[in-house]
mmCIF file of C-alpha atoms in Angstrom:
data_model
loop_
_atom_site.group_PDB
_atom_site.id
_atom_site.type_symbol
_atom_site.label_atom_id
_atom_site.label_comp_id
_atom_site.label_asym_id
_atom_site.label_seq_id
_atom_site.Cartn_x
_atom_site.Cartn_y
_atom_site.Cartn_z
ATOM 1 C CA UNK A 1 -8.827 -46.727 18.705
ATOM 2 C CA UNK A 2 -8.750 -43.372 20.652
ATOM 3 C CA UNK A 3 -8.641 -40.440 18.482
ATOM 4 C CA UNK A 4 -5.645 -38.063 18.682
ATOM 5 C CA UNK A 5 -7.793 -35.559 20.279
ATOM 6 C CA UNK A 6 -8.879 -37.995 22.980
ATOM 7 C CA UNK A 7 -5.171 -39.134 23.791
ATOM 8 C CA UNK A 8 -4.109 -35.475 23.740
ATOM 9 C CA UNK A 9 -6.938 -34.931 26.462
ATOM 10 C CA UNK A 10 -5.720 -38.043 28.343
ATOM 11 C CA UNK A 11 -2.194 -36.584 28.393
ATOM 12 C CA UNK A 12 -3.422 -33.205 29.553
ATOM 13 C CA UNK A 13 -5.445 -34.707 32.487
ATOM 14 C CA UNK A 14 -2.736 -37.144 33.338
ATOM 15 C CA UNK A 15 -0.141 -34.337 33.562
ATOM 16 C CA UNK A 16 -2.324 -32.136 35.706
ATOM 17 C CA UNK A 17 -3.818 -34.895 37.947
ATOM 18 C CA UNK A 18 -2.411 -33.529 41.332
ATOM 19 C CA UNK A 19 -5.091 -30.783 40.994
ATOM 20 C CA UNK A 20 -7.969 -32.835 39.294
ATOM 21 C CA UNK A 21 -11.480 -32.441 40.241
ATOM 22 C CA UNK A 22 -13.701 -35.505 40.701
ATOM 23 C CA UNK A 23 -15.141 -34.957 37.179
ATOM 24 C CA UNK A 24 -11.815 -34.690 35.685
ATOM 25 C CA UNK A 25 -10.715 -38.050 37.485
ATOM 26 C CA UNK A 26 -13.793 -39.728 36.017
ATOM 27 C CA UNK A 27 -13.015 -38.346 32.576
ATOM 28 C CA UNK A 28 -9.323 -39.508 32.899
ATOM 29 C CA UNK A 29 -10.261 -43.062 33.968
ATOM 30 C CA UNK A 30 -12.617 -43.257 30.969
ATOM 31 C CA UNK A 31 -9.980 -42.202 28.468
ATOM 32 C CA UNK A 32 -7.404 -44.557 30.228
ATOM 33 C CA UNK A 33 -9.795 -47.536 30.269
ATOM 34 C CA UNK A 34 -10.643 -47.095 26.533
ATOM 35 C CA UNK A 35 -6.945 -47.621 25.679
ATOM 36 C CA UNK A 36 -6.218 -50.481 28.051
ATOM 37 C CA UNK A 37 -9.533 -52.487 27.066
ATOM 38 C CA UNK A 38 -7.419 -53.349 23.870
ATOM 39 C CA UNK A 39 -4.282 -54.526 25.866
ATOM 40 C CA UNK A 40 -3.218 -58.209 25.827
ATOM 41 C CA UNK A 41 -3.998 -59.691 29.416
ATOM 42 C CA UNK A 42 -1.483 -62.173 30.639
ATOM 43 C CA UNK A 43 -2.898 -65.550 31.312
ATOM 44 C CA UNK A 44 -4.524 -65.899 34.859
ATOM 45 C CA UNK A 45 -5.161 -62.314 35.341
ATOM 46 C CA UNK A 46 -8.547 -60.393 35.142
ATOM 47 C CA UNK A 47 -8.856 -57.534 32.777
ATOM 48 C CA UNK A 48 -11.150 -55.388 34.894
ATOM 49 C CA UNK A 49 -9.083 -56.100 37.972
ATOM 50 C CA UNK A 50 -5.965 -55.075 36.209
ATOM 51 C CA UNK A 51 -7.257 -51.922 34.567
ATOM 52 C CA UNK A 52 -8.763 -50.676 37.906
ATOM 53 C CA UNK A 53 -5.615 -51.798 39.775
ATOM 54 C CA UNK A 54 -3.308 -50.060 37.281
ATOM 55 C CA UNK A 55 -5.272 -46.764 37.580
ATOM 56 C CA UNK A 56 -5.431 -46.739 41.211
ATOM 57 C CA UNK A 57 -1.705 -47.836 41.692
ATOM 58 C CA UNK A 58 -0.060 -46.042 38.828
ATOM 59 C CA UNK A 59 -2.270 -42.962 37.942
ATOM 60 C CA UNK A 60 -4.383 -42.104 41.027
ATOM 61 C CA UNK A 61 -1.352 -42.970 43.516
ATOM 62 C CA UNK A 62 1.494 -42.877 41.126
ATOM 63 C CA UNK A 63 4.667 -41.225 42.165
ATOM 64 C CA UNK A 64 6.235 -40.509 38.746
ATOM 65 C CA UNK A 65 5.659 -37.336 36.666
ATOM 66 C CA UNK A 66 6.032 -38.935 33.328
ATOM 67 C CA UNK A 67 3.147 -38.596 30.967
ATOM 68 C CA UNK A 68 2.653 -41.417 28.077
ATOM 69 C CA UNK A 69 3.536 -39.856 24.766
ATOM 70 C CA UNK A 70 1.261 -42.318 22.821
ATOM 71 C CA UNK A 71 -0.976 -45.302 23.260
ATOM 72 C CA UNK A 72 1.904 -47.784 22.839
ATOM 73 C CA UNK A 73 3.722 -46.282 25.615
ATOM 74 C CA UNK A 74 0.685 -46.604 27.885
ATOM 75 C CA UNK A 75 0.138 -50.245 26.700
ATOM 76 C CA UNK A 76 3.686 -50.948 27.527
ATOM 77 C CA UNK A 77 3.443 -49.520 31.043
ATOM 78 C CA UNK A 78 0.265 -51.517 31.584
ATOM 79 C CA UNK A 79 2.004 -54.721 30.480
ATOM 80 C CA UNK A 80 4.818 -54.073 32.987
ATOM 81 C CA UNK A 81 2.207 -53.595 35.683
ATOM 82 C CA UNK A 82 0.623 -56.955 34.787
ATOM 83 C CA UNK A 83 4.045 -58.638 34.987
ATOM 84 C CA UNK A 84 4.448 -57.343 38.596
ATOM 85 C CA UNK A 85 1.132 -58.736 39.594
ATOM 86 C CA UNK A 86 2.207 -62.287 38.609
ATOM 87 C CA UNK A 87 3.193 -64.722 41.331
ATOM 88 C CA UNK A 88 7.104 -64.890 41.398
ATOM 89 C CA UNK A 89 7.060 -68.515 40.286
ATOM 90 C CA UNK A 90 5.161 -67.761 37.096
ATOM 91 C CA UNK A 91 7.386 -64.987 35.751
ATOM 92 C CA UNK A 92 9.851 -67.475 34.346
ATOM 93 C CA UNK A 93 7.163 -68.872 32.278
ATOM 94 C CA UNK A 94 6.945 -65.859 30.116
ATOM 95 C CA UNK A 95 8.529 -65.998 26.684
ATOM 96 C CA UNK A 96 11.233 -63.689 25.833
ATOM 97 C CA UNK A 97 9.130 -61.275 23.897
ATOM 98 C CA UNK A 98 6.361 -61.147 26.500
ATOM 99 C CA UNK A 99 8.648 -60.551 29.162
ATOM 100 C CA UNK A 100 10.801 -58.010 27.536
ATOM 101 C CA UNK A 101 7.870 -56.083 26.100
ATOM 102 C CA UNK A 102 7.064 -55.608 29.771
ATOM 103 C CA UNK A 103 10.374 -54.486 31.096
ATOM 104 C CA UNK A 104 12.054 -52.646 28.081
ATOM 105 C CA UNK A 105 10.581 -49.372 27.121
ATOM 106 C CA UNK A 106 8.353 -49.076 30.228
ATOM 107 C CA UNK A 107 9.191 -47.196 33.408
ATOM 108 C CA UNK A 108 10.644 -49.337 36.148
ATOM 109 C CA UNK A 109 10.037 -47.492 39.400
ATOM 110 C CA UNK A 110 9.192 -50.224 41.793
ATOM 111 C CA UNK A 111 11.928 -50.887 44.397
ATOM 112 C CA UNK A 112 13.239 -54.361 44.623
ATOM 113 C CA UNK A 113 11.736 -56.549 47.247
ATOM 114 C CA UNK A 114 13.636 -57.277 50.485
ATOM 115 C CA UNK A 115 14.506 -60.800 49.209
ATOM 116 C CA UNK A 116 16.486 -59.206 46.546
ATOM 117 C CA UNK A 117 18.925 -57.410 48.993
ATOM 118 C CA UNK A 118 21.730 -59.770 48.338
ATOM 119 C CA UNK A 119 21.401 -59.444 44.766
ATOM 120 C CA UNK A 120 21.638 -55.694 45.088
ATOM 121 C CA UNK A 121 24.807 -55.900 47.140
ATOM 122 C CA UNK A 122 26.546 -58.194 44.823
ATOM 123 C CA UNK A 123 25.444 -56.544 41.594
ATOM 124 C CA UNK A 124 25.005 -52.814 42.196
ATOM 125 C CA UNK A 125 28.564 -51.993 42.066
ATOM 126 C CA UNK A 126 29.126 -53.450 38.628
ATOM 127 C CA UNK A 127 26.043 -51.822 37.323
ATOM 128 C CA UNK A 128 27.088 -48.420 38.546
ATOM 129 C CA UNK A 129 30.469 -49.004 36.917
ATOM 130 C CA UNK A 130 28.601 -49.988 33.763
ATOM 131 C CA UNK A 131 26.524 -46.955 33.871
ATOM 132 C CA UNK A 132 29.547 -44.591 34.430
ATOM 133 C CA UNK A 133 30.949 -45.868 31.002
ATOM 134 C CA UNK A 134 27.936 -44.983 29.111
ATOM 135 C CA UNK A 135 27.975 -41.877 26.887
ATOM 136 C CA UNK A 136 25.744 -38.762 27.881
ATOM 137 C CA UNK A 137 23.394 -39.661 25.040
ATOM 138 C CA UNK A 138 23.089 -43.337 26.207
ATOM 139 C CA UNK A 139 22.278 -42.294 29.818
ATOM 140 C CA UNK A 140 19.584 -39.933 28.589
ATOM 141 C CA UNK A 141 18.123 -42.786 26.559
ATOM 142 C CA UNK A 142 18.227 -45.216 29.480
ATOM 143 C CA UNK A 143 16.672 -42.808 32.048
ATOM 144 C CA UNK A 144 14.162 -40.827 29.887
ATOM 145 C CA UNK A 145 13.150 -43.377 27.438
ATOM 146 C CA UNK A 146 13.481 -46.711 29.207
ATOM 147 C CA UNK A 147 12.997 -45.770 32.874
ATOM 148 C CA UNK A 148 10.668 -42.841 32.529
ATOM 149 C CA UNK A 149 8.818 -44.337 29.634
ATOM 150 C CA UNK A 150 9.258 -41.489 27.112
ATOM 151 C CA UNK A 151 9.317 -42.583 23.356
ATOM 152 C CA UNK A 152 12.766 -42.769 21.716
ATOM 153 C CA UNK A 153 11.605 -40.348 18.948
ATOM 154 C CA UNK A 154 10.515 -37.904 21.763
ATOM 155 C CA UNK A 155 13.957 -38.230 23.470
ATOM 156 C CA UNK A 156 15.887 -37.813 20.127
ATOM 157 C CA UNK A 157 14.009 -34.598 19.362
ATOM 158 C CA UNK A 158 14.124 -32.991 22.902
ATOM 159 C CA UNK A 159 17.727 -33.802 23.449
ATOM 160 C CA UNK A 160 18.999 -33.685 19.810
ATOM 161 C CA UNK A 161 20.403 -37.299 19.874
ATOM 162 C CA UNK A 162 21.459 -38.595 16.495
ATOM 163 C CA UNK A 163 20.266 -42.110 15.537
ATOM 164 C CA UNK A 164 18.553 -42.652 18.865
ATOM 165 C CA UNK A 165 16.589 -45.645 17.746
ATOM 166 C CA UNK A 166 19.793 -47.440 16.641
ATOM 167 C CA UNK A 167 21.624 -46.403 19.598
ATOM 168 C CA UNK A 168 18.885 -47.806 21.817
ATOM 169 C CA UNK A 169 18.946 -51.082 20.088
ATOM 170 C CA UNK A 170 22.908 -51.259 20.540
ATOM 171 C CA UNK A 171 22.257 -50.392 24.192
ATOM 172 C CA UNK A 172 19.675 -52.989 24.526
ATOM 173 C CA UNK A 173 16.591 -50.925 25.671
ATOM 174 C CA UNK A 174 14.664 -51.281 22.407
ATOM 175 C CA UNK A 175 13.618 -54.729 21.016
ATOM 176 C CA UNK A 176 12.313 -55.664 17.451
ATOM 177 C CA UNK A 177 9.283 -57.912 17.392
ATOM 178 C CA UNK A 178 11.449 -60.816 16.288
ATOM 179 C CA UNK A 179 14.480 -60.191 18.544
ATOM 180 C CA UNK A 180 15.998 -63.337 19.755
ATOM 181 C CA UNK A 181 17.815 -63.745 23.219
ATOM 182 C CA UNK A 182 21.098 -64.346 21.497
ATOM 183 C CA UNK A 183 20.714 -61.052 19.424
ATOM 184 C CA UNK A 184 19.887 -59.031 22.680
ATOM 185 C CA UNK A 185 22.965 -60.624 24.436
ATOM 186 C CA UNK A 186 25.138 -58.824 21.935
ATOM 187 C CA UNK A 187 23.793 -55.404 23.162
ATOM 188 C CA UNK A 188 25.650 -53.406 25.842
ATOM 189 C CA UNK A 189 23.342 -54.240 28.609
ATOM 190 C CA UNK A 190 23.147 -58.065 27.370
ATOM 191 C CA UNK A 191 27.078 -58.163 27.561
ATOM 192 C CA UNK A 192 26.964 -56.766 30.947
ATOM 193 C CA UNK A 193 24.436 -59.103 32.084
ATOM 194 C CA UNK A 194 26.509 -62.123 30.908
ATOM 195 C CA UNK A 195 29.514 -60.683 32.814
ATOM 196 C CA UNK A 196 27.284 -60.762 35.949
ATOM 197 C CA UNK A 197 27.091 -64.505 35.412
ATOM 198 C CA UNK A 198 23.252 -64.456 34.418
ATOM 199 C CA UNK A 199 22.073 -66.518 31.638
ATOM 200 C CA UNK A 200 20.022 -65.127 28.952
ATOM 201 C CA UNK A 201 17.446 -67.617 28.030
ATOM 202 C CA UNK A 202 14.211 -68.018 26.107
ATOM 203 C CA UNK A 203 12.181 -67.163 29.370
ATOM 204 C CA UNK A 204 12.520 -64.126 31.572
ATOM 205 C CA UNK A 205 13.864 -64.460 35.059
ATOM 206 C CA UNK A 206 13.604 -62.246 38.240
ATOM 207 C CA UNK A 207 17.408 -61.586 38.014
ATOM 208 C CA UNK A 208 17.183 -59.820 34.720
ATOM 209 C CA UNK A 209 14.213 -57.736 35.948
ATOM 210 C CA UNK A 210 16.310 -56.849 38.850
ATOM 211 C CA UNK A 211 19.172 -55.702 36.628
ATOM 212 C CA UNK A 212 16.946 -53.196 35.060
ATOM 213 C CA UNK A 213 15.591 -51.948 38.304
ATOM 214 C CA UNK A 214 19.117 -51.380 39.470
ATOM 215 C CA UNK A 215 20.048 -49.636 36.251
ATOM 216 C CA UNK A 216 17.081 -47.275 36.596
ATOM 217 C CA UNK A 217 17.934 -46.608 40.206
ATOM 218 C CA UNK A 218 21.459 -45.681 39.180
ATOM 219 C CA UNK A 219 20.171 -43.654 36.282
ATOM 220 C CA UNK A 220 17.593 -41.750 38.534
ATOM 221 C CA UNK A 221 20.545 -40.760 40.787
ATOM 222 C CA UNK A 222 22.612 -39.363 37.814
ATOM 223 C CA UNK A 223 19.276 -37.577 36.500
ATOM 224 C CA UNK A 224 18.651 -35.855 39.899
ATOM 225 C CA UNK A 225 22.244 -34.833 40.384
ATOM 226 C CA UNK A 226 22.280 -33.453 36.807
ATOM 227 C CA UNK A 227 19.224 -31.266 37.411
#
């Protein structure tokens, strides 16, 4: 496991990567690879390909400004990246925990593909209405913790949100290791998903992933208007 000093150095290099030298890029890759070598690799994917691909796509060419708070956050981001690399027909084979560990608590910055345009038109209005009904604290937790990948504790401390972890579970953006689909269905997001007519089953589907993408798009609009 990387030492605290190693990960702090990783965060420093990651946050200043726009002006990084060749030596600093090499150092950053070495630190990131040291964390990701312990990650679980989804069946059918190659570890070396995934690590190199993640670094190129999300670190070297990444558009976001978020920096992982801790190793668990980086591992969650990496798992979400792996999920995106799976063929569409295989995504439904993932278990609830495998799939949700990849989409809850990790940033969702990818735009929906063109085939999802009808979904967007039909569901975006309901998702926007749902977002408007959330409290300020819930919006912050959704945007900063779920969509941008900050830890719940960090968001709680930074924005002085009381009982942030409990509220995140009630909202549906934090899962316990043994959370069952029917338990998540009782969360705020889970109830909204049911209202959309989407089934919450033991395997993850593309529709549910699209719901979180649309939620993050709406949250990003709110966040940018708030600044």
